[in-house]
JSON list of C-alpha atoms and ligand atoms in Angstrom, two decimals:
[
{"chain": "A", "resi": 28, "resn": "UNK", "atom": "CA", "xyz": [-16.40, -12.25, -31.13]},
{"chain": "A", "resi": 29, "resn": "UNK", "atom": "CA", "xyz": [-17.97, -15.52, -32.41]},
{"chain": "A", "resi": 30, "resn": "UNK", "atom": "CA", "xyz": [-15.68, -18.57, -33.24]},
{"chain": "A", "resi": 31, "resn": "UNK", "atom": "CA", "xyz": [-16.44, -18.87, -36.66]},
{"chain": "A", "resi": 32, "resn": "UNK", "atom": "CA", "xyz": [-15.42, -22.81, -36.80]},
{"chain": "A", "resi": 33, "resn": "UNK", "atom": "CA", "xyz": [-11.67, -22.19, -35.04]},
{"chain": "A", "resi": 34, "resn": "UNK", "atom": "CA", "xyz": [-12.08, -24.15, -32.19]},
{"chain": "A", "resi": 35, "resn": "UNK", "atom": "CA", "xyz": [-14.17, -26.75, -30.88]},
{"chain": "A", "resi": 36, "resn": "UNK", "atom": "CA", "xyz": [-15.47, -28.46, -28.30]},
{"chain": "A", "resi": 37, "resn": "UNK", "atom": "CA", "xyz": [-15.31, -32.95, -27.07]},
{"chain": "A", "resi": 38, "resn": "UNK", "atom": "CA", "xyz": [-17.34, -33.99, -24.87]},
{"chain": "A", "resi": 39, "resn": "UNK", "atom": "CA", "xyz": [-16.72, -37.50, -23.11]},
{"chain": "A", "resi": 40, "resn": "UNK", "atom": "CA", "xyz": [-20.46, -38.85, -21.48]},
{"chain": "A", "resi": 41, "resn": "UNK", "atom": "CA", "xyz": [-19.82, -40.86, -19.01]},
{"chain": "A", "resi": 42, "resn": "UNK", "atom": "CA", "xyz": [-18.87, -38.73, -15.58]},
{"chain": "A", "resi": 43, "resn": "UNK", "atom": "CA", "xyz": [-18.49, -35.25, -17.80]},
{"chain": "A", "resi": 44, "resn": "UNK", "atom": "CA", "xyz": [-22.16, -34.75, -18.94]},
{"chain": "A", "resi": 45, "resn": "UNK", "atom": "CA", "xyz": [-24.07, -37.28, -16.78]},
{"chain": "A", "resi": 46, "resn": "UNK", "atom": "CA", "xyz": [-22.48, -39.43, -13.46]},
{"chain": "A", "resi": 47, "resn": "UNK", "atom": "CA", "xyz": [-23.46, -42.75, -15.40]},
{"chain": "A", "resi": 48, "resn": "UNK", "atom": "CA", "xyz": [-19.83, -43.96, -13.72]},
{"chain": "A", "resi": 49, "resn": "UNK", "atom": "CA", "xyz": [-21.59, -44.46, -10.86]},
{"chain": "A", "resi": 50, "resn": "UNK", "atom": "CA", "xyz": [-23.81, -47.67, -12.82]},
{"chain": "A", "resi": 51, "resn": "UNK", "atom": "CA", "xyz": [-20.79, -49.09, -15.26]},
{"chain": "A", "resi": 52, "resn": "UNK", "atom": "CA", "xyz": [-19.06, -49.12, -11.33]},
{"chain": "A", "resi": 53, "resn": "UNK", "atom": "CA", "xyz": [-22.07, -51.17, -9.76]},
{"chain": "A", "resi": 54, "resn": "UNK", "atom": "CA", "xyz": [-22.49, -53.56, -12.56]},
{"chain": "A", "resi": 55, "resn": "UNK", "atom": "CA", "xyz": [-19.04, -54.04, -12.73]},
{"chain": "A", "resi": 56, "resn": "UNK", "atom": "CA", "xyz": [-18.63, -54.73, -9.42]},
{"chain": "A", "resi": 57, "resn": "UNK", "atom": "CA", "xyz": [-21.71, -57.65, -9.79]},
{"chain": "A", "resi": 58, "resn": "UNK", "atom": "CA", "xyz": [-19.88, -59.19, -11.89]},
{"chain": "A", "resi": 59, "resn": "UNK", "atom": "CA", "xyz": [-16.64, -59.59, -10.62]},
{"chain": "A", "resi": 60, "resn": "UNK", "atom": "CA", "xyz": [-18.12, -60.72, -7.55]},
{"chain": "A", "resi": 61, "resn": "UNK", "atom": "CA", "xyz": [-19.53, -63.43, -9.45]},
{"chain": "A", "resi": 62, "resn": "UNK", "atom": "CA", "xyz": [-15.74, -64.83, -9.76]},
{"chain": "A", "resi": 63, "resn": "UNK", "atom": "CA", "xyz": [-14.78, -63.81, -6.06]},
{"chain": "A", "resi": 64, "resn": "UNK", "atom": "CA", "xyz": [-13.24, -60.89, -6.81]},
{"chain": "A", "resi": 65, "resn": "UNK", "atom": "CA", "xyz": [-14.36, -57.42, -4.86]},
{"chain": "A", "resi": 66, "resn": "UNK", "atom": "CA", "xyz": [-13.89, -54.50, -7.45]},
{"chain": "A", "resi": 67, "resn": "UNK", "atom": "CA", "xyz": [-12.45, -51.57, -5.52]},
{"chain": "A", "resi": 68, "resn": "UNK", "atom": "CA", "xyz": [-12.86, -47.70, -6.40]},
{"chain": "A", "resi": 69, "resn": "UNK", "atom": "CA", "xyz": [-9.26, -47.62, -7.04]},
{"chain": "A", "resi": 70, "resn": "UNK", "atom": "CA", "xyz": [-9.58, -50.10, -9.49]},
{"chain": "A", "resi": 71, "resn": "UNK", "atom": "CA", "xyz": [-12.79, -48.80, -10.63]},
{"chain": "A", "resi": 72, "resn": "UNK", "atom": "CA", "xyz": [-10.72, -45.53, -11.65]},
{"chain": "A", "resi": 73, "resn": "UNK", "atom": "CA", "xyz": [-8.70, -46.93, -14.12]},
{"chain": "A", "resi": 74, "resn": "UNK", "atom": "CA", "xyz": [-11.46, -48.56, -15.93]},
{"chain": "A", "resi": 75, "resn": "UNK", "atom": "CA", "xyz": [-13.13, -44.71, -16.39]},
{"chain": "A", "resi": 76, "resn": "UNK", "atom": "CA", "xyz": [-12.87, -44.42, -20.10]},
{"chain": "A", "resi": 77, "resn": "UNK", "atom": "CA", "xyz": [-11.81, -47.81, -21.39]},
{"chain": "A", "resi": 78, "resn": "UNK", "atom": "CA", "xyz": [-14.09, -50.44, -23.86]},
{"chain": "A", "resi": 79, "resn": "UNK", "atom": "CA", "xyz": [-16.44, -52.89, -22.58]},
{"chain": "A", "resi": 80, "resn": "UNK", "atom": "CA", "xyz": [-14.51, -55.65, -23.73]},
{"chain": "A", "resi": 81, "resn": "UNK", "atom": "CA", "xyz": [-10.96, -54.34, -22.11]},
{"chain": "A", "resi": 82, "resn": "UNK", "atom": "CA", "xyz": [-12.64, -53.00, -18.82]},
{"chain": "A", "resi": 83, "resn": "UNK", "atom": "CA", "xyz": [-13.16, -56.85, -18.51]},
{"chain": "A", "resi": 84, "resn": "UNK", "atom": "CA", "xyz": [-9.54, -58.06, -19.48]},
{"chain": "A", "resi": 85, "resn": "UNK", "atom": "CA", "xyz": [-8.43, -55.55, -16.92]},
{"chain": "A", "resi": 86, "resn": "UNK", "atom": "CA", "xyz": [-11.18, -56.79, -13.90]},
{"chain": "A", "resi": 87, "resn": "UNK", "atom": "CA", "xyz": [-9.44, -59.90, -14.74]},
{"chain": "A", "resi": 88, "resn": "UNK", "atom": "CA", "xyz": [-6.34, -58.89, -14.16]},
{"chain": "A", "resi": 89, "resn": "UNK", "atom": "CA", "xyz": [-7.29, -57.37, -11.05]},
{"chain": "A", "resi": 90, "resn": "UNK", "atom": "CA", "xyz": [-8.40, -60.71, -9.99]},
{"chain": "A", "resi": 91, "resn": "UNK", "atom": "CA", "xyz": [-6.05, -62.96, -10.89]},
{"chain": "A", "resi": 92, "resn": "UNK", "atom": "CA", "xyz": [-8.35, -65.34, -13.06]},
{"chain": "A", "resi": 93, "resn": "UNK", "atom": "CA", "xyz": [-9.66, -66.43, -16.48]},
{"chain": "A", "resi": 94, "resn": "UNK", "atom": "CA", "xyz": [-12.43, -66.85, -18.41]},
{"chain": "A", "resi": 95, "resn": "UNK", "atom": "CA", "xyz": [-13.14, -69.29, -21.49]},
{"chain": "A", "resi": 96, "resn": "UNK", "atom": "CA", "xyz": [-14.58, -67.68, -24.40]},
{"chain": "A", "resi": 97, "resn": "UNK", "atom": "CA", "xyz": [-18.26, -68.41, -23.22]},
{"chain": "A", "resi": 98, "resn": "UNK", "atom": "CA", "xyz": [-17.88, -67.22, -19.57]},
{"chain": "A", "resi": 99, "resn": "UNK", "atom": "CA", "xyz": [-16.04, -63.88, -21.31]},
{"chain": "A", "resi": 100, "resn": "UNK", "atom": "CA", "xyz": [-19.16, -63.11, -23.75]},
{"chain": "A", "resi": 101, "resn": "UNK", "atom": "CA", "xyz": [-22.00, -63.64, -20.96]},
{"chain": "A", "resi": 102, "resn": "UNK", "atom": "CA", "xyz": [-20.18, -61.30, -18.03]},
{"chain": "A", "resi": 103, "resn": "UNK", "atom": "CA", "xyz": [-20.26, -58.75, -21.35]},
{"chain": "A", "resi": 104, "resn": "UNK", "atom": "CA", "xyz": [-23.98, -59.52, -21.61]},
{"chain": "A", "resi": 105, "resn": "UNK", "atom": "CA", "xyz": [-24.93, -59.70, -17.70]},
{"chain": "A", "resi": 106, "resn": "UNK", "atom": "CA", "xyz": [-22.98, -56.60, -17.46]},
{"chain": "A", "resi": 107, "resn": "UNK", "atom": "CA", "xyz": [-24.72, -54.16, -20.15]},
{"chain": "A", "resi": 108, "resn": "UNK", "atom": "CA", "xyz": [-28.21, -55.95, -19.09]},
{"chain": "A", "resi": 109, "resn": "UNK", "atom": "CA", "xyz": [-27.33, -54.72, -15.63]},
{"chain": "A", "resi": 110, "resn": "UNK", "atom": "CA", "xyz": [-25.86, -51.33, -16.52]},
{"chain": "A", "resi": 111, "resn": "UNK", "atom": "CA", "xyz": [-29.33, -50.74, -18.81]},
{"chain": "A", "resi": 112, "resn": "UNK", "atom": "CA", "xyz": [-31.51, -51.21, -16.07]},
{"chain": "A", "resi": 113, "resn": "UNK", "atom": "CA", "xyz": [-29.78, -48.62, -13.95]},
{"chain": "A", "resi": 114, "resn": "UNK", "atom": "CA", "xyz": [-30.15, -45.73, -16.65]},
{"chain": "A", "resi": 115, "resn": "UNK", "atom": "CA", "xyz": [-33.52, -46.76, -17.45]},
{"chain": "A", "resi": 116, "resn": "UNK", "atom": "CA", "xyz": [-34.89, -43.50, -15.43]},
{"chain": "A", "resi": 117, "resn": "UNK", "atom": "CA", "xyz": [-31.82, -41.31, -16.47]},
{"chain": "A", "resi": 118, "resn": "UNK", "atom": "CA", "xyz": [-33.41, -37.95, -17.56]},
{"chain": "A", "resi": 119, "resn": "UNK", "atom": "CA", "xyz": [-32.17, -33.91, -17.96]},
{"chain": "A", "resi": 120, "resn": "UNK", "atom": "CA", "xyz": [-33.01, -33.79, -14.33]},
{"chain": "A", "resi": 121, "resn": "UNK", "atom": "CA", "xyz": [-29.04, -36.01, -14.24]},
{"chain": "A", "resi": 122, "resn": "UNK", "atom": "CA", "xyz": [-26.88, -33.46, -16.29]},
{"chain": "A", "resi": 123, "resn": "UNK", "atom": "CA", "xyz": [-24.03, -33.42, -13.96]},
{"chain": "A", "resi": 124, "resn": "UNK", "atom": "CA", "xyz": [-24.20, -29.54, -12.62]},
{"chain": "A", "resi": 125, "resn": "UNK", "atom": "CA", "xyz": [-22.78, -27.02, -14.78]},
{"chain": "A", "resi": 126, "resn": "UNK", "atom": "CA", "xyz": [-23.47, -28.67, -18.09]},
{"chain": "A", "resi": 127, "resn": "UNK", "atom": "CA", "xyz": [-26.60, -27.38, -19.18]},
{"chain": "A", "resi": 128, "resn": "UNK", "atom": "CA", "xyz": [-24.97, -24.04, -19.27]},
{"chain": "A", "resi": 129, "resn": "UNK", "atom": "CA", "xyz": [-22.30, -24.79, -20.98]},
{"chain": "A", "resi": 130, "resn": "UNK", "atom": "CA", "xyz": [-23.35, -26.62, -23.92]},
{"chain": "A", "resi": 131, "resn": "UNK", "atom": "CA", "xyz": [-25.54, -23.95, -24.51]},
{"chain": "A", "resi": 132, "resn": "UNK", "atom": "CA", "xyz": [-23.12, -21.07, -23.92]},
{"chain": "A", "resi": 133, "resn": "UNK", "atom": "CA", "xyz": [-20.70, -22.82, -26.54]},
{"chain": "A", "resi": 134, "resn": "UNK", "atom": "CA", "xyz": [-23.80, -23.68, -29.05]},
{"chain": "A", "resi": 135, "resn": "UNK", "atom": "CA", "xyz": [-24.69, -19.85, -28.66]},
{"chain": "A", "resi": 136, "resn": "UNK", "atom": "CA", "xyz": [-21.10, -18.88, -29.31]},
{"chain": "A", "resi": 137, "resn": "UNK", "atom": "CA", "xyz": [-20.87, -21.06, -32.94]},
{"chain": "A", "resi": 138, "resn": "UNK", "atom": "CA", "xyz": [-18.46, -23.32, -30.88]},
{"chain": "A", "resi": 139, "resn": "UNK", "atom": "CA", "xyz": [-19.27, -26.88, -32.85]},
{"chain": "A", "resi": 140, "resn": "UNK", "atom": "CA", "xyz": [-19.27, -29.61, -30.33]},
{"chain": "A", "resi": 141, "resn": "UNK", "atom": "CA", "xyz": [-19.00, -33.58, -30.79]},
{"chain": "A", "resi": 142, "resn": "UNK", "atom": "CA", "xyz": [-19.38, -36.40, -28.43]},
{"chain": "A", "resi": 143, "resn": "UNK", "atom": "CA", "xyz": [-15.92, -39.12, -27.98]},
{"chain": "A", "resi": 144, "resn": "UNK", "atom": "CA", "xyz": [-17.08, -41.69, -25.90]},
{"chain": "A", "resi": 145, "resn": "UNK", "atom": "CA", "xyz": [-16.03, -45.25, -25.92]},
{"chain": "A", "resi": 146, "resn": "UNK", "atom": "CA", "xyz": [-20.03, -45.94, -24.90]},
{"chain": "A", "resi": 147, "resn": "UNK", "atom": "CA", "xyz": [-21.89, -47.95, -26.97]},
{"chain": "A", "resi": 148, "resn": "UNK", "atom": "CA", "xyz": [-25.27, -46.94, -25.38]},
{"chain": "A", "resi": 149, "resn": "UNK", "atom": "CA", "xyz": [-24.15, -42.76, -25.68]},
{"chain": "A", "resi": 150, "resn": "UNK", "atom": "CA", "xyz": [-27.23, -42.15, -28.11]},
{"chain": "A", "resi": 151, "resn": "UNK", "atom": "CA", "xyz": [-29.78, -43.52, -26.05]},
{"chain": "A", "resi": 152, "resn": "UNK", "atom": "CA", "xyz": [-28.40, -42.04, -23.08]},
{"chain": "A", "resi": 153, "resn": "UNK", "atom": "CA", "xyz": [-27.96, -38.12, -24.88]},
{"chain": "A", "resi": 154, "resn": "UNK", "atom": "CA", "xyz": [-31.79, -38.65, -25.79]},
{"chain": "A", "resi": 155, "resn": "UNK", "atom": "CA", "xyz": [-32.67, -39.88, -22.70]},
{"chain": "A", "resi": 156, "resn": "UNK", "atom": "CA", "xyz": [-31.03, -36.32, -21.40]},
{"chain": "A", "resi": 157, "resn": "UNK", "atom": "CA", "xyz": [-32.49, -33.96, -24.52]},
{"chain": "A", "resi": 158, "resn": "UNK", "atom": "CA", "xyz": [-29.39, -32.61, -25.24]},
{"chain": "A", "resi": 159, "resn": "UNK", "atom": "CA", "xyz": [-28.39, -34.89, -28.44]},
{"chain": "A", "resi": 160, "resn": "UNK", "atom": "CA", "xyz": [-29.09, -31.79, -30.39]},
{"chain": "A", "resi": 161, "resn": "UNK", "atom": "CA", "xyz": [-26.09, -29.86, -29.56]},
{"chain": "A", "resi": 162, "resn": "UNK", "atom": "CA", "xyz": [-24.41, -32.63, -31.06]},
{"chain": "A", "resi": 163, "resn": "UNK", "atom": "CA", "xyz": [-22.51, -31.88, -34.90]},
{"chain": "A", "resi": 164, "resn": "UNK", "atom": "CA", "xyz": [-20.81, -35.36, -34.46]},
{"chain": "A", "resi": 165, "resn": "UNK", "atom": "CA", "xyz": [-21.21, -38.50, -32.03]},
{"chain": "A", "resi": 166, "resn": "UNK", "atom": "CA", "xyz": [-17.93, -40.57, -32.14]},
{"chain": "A", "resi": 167, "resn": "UNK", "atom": "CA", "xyz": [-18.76, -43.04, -29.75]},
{"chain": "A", "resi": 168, "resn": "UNK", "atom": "CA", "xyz": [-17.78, -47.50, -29.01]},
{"chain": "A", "resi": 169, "resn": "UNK", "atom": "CA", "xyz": [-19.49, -47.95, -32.27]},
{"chain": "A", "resi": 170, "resn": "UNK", "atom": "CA", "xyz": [-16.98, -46.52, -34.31]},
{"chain": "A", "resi": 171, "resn": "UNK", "atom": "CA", "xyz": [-14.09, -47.07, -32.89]},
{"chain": "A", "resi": 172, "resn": "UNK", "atom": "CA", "xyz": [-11.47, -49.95, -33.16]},
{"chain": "A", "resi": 173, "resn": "UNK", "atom": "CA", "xyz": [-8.93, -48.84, -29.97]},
{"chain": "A", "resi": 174, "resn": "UNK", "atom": "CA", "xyz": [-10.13, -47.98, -26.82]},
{"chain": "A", "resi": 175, "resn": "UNK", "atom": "CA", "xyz": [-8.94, -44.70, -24.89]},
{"chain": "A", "resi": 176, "resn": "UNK", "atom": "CA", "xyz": [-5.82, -43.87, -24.25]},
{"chain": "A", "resi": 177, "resn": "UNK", "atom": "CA", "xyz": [-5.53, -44.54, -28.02]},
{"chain": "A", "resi": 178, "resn": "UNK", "atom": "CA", "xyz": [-6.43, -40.77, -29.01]},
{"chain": "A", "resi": 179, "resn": "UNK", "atom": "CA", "xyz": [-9.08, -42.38, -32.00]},
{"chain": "A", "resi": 180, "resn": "UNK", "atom": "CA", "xyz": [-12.34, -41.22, -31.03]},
{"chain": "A", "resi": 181, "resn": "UNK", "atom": "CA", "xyz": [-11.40, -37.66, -30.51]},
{"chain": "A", "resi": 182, "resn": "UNK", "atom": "CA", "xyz": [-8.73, -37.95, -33.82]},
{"chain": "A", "resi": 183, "resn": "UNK", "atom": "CA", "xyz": [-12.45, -39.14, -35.39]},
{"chain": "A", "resi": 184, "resn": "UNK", "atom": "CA", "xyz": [-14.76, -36.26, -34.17]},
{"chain": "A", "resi": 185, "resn": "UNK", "atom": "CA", "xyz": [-11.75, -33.65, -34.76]},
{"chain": "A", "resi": 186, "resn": "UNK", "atom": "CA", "xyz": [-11.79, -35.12, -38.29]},
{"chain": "A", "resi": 187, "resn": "UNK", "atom": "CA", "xyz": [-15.63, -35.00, -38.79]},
{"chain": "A", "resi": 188, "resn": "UNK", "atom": "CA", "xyz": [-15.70, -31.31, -37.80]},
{"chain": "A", "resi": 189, "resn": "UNK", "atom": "CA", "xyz": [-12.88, -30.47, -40.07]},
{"chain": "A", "resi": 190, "resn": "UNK", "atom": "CA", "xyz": [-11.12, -28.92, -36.96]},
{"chain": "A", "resi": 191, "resn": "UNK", "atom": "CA", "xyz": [-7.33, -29.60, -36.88]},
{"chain": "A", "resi": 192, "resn": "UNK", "atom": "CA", "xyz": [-6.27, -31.29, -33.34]},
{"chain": "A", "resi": 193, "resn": "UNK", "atom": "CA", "xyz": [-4.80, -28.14, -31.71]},
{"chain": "A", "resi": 194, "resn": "UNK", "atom": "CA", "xyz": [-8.03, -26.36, -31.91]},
{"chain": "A", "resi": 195, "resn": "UNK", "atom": "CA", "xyz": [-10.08, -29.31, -30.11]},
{"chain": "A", "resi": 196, "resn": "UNK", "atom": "CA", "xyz": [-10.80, -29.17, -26.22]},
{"chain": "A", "resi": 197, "resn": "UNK", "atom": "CA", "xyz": [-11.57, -32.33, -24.69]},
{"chain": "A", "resi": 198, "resn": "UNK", "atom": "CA", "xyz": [-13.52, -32.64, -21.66]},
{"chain": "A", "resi": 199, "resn": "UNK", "atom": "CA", "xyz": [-12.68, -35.72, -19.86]},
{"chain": "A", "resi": 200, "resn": "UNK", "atom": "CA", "xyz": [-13.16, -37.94, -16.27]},
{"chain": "A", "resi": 201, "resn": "UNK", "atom": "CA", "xyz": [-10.89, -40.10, -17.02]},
{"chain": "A", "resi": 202, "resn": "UNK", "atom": "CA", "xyz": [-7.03, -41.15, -16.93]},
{"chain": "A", "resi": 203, "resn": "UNK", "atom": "CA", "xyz": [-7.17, -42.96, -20.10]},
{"chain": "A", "resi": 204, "resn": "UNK", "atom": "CA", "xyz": [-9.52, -39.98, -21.60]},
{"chain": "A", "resi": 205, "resn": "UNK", "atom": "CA", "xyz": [-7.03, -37.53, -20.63]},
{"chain": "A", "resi": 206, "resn": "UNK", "atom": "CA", "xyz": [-4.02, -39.58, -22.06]},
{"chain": "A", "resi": 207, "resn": "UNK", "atom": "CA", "xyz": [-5.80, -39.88, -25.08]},
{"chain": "A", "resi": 208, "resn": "UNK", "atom": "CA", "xyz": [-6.43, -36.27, -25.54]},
{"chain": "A", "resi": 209, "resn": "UNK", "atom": "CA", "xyz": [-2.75, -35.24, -25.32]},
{"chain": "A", "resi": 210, "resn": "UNK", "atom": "CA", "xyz": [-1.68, -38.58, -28.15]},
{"chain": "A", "resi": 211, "resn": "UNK", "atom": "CA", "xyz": [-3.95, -36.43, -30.27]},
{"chain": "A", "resi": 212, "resn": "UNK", "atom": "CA", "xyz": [-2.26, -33.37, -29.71]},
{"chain": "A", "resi": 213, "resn": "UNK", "atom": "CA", "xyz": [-5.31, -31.62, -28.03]},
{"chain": "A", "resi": 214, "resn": "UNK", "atom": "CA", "xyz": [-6.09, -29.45, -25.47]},
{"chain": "A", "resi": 215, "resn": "UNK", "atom": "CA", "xyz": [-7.10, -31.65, -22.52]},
{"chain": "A", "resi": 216, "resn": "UNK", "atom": "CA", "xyz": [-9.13, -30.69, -19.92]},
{"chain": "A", "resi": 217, "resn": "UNK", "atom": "CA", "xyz": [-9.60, -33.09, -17.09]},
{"chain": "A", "resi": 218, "resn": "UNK", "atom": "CA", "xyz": [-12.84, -32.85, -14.23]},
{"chain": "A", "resi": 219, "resn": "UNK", "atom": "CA", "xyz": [-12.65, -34.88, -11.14]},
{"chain": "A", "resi": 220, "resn": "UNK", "atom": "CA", "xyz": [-9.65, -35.21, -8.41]},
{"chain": "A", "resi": 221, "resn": "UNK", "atom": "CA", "xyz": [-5.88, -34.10, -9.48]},
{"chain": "A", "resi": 222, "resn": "UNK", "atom": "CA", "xyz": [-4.46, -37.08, -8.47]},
{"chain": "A", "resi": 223, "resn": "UNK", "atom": "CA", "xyz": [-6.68, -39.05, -11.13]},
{"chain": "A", "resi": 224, "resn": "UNK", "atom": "CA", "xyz": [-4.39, -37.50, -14.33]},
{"chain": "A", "resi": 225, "resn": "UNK", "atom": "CA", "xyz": [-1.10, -37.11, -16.04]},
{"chain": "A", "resi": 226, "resn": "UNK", "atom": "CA", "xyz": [-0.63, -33.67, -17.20]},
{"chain": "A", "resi": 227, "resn": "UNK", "atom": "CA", "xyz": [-3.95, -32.35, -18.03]},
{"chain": "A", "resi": 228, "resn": "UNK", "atom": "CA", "xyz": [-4.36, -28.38, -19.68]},
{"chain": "A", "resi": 229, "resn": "UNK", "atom": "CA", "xyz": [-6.57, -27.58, -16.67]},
{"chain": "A", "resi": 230, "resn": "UNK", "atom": "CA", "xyz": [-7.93, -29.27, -14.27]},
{"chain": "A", "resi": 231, "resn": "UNK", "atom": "CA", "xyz": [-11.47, -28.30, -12.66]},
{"chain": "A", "resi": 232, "resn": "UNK", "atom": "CA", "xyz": [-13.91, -30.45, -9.93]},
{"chain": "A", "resi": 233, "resn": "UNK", "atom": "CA", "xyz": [-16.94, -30.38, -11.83]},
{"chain": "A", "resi": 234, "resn": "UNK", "atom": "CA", "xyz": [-18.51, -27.99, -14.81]},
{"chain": "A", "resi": 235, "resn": "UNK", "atom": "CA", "xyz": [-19.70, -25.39, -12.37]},
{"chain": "A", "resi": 236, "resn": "UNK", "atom": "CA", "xyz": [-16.29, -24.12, -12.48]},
{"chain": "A", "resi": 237, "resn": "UNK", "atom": "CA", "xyz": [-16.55, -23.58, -16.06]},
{"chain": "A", "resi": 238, "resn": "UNK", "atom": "CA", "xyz": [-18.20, -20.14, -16.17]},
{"chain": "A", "resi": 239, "resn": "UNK", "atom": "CA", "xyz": [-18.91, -17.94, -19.21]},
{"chain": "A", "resi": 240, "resn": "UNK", "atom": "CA", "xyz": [-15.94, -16.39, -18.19]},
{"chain": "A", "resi": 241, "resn": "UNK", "atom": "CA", "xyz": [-13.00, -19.79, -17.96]},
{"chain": "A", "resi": 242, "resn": "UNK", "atom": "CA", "xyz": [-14.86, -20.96, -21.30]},
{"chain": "A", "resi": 243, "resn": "UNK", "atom": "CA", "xyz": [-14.52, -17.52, -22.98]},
{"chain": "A", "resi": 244, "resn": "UNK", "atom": "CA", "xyz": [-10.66, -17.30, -22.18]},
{"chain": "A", "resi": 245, "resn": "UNK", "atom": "CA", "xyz": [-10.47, -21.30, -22.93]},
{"chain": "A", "resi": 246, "resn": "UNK", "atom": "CA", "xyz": [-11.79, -21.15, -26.51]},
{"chain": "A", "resi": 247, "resn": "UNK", "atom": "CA", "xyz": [-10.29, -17.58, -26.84]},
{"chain": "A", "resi": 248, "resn": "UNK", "atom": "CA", "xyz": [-13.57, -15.73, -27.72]},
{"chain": "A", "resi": 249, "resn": "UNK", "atom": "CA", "xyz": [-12.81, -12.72, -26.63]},
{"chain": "B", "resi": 13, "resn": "LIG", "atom": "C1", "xyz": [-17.01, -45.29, -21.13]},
{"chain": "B", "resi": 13, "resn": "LIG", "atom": "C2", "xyz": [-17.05, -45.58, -19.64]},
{"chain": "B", "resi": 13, "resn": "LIG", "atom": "O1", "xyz": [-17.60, -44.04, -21.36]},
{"chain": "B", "resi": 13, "resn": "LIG", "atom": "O2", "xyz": [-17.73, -46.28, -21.85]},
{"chain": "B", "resi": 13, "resn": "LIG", "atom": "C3", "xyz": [-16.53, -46.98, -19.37]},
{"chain": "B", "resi": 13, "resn": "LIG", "atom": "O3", "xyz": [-16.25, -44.63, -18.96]},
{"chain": "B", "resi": 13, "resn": "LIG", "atom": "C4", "xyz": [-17.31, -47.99, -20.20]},
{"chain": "B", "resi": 13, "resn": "LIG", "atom": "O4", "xyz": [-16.66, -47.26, -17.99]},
{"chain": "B", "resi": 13, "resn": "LIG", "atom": "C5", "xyz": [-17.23, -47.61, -21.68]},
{"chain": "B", "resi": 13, "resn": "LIG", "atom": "O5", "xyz": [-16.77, -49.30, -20.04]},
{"chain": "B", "resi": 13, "resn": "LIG", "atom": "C6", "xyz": [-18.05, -48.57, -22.57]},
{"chain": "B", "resi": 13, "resn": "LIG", "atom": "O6", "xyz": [-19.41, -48.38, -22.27]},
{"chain": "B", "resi": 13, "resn": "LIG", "atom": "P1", "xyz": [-20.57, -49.34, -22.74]},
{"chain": "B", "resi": 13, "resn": "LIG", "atom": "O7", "xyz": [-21.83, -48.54, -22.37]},
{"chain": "B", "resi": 13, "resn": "LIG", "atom": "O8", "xyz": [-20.44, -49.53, -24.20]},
{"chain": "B", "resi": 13, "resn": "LIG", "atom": "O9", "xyz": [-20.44, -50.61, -21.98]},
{"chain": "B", "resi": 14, "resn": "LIG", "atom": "MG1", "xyz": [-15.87, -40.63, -18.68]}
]
């Protein structure tokens, strides 16, 4: 049975489709080093999700220090510089395992999908993968005030599909992503390590778990 517009399907980018994570980590990690500070994974982790602008606030936190105004806007400049030399070469060769299928199982099944990332690079880096075209909606850092956990950019794609919030599944890396998910009242579904999230719907290592089979019972297709 097709889904004739019930349910959808939210993407988050970064670490779900593609493990661009990896590069916001490294060029984070330049940076702070620039002010002494040595970013750790652990730290790293709770920056998965969050805005440009407060992944900074927070590295400063981590290392005890300030910036003035100036110093603030060029680390946010070094940084994306940085991060878009790394995806430069990203290409469909780096959809993260898994993902491929799915999009095009749930494209196949009249499942709408939308992107809600906090990115503001996501369009360059969907086209840089092909797959921008089984995209209805990209919600992504350019349209959004609040930064995950605030549930906005999946209230925003929900809202541009004309889906109501219990019919969305999110697919999320993140703490913050996952948090976000549940403020709006969605189905979460977190990828990655347990430990990483509060209360997710499911939780799965990577999209190779998803099967025609999980994703059938998940958007109740059958
Ligand atoms: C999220 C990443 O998808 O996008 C964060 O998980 C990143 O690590 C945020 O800070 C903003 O990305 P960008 O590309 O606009 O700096
Ligand atoms: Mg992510």
């Amino acid at each position: 049975m097709k889904n004739e517009r019930k349910y959808c399907a939210i993407f988050d980018l970064d670490g779900v489709i593609v493990d661009t994570a990896k590069y916001h980590y490294l060029a984070w990690k330049k940076i702070a080093a620039t002010f002494g500070h040595d970013l750790t994974e652990q730290e790293n982790e709770q920056l998965k999700g969050v805005s440009r602008v407060d992944s900074l606030h927070l590295i400063l936190g981590f290392a005890q220090t300030r910036l003035d105004a100036e110093a603030f806007a060029h680390c946010l400049t070094q940084k994306n510089e940085d991060y878009l030399q790394f995806i430069t070469t990203v290409n469909s060769k780096d959809l993260l395992s898994g993902i491929a299928e799915a999009l095009t199982f749930l494209k196949a099944q009249g499942i709408p999908i939308a992107l809600g990332s906090a990115s503001k690079n996501a369009q360059v880096i969907l086209d840089q993968l092909g797959v921008t075209s089984y995209f209805e909606v990209i919600v992504d850092g350019n349209n959004v005030q609040k930064s995950k956990p605030d549930p906005e950019v999946f209230v925003k794609g929900s809202e541009a599909l004309g889906i109501s919030p219990q019919h969305c599944v999110v697919f999320e890396d993140s703490t913050a992503g996952i948090q976000a998910a549940k403020a709006a009242g969605m189905t979460a579904i977190a990828l990655g390590d347990p430990s990483n999230f509060d209360q997710p719907d499911y939780c799965f290592p990577d999209f190779t778990y998803l099967s025609e089979d999980v994703l059938t019972k998940i958007f109740h297709l059958s």
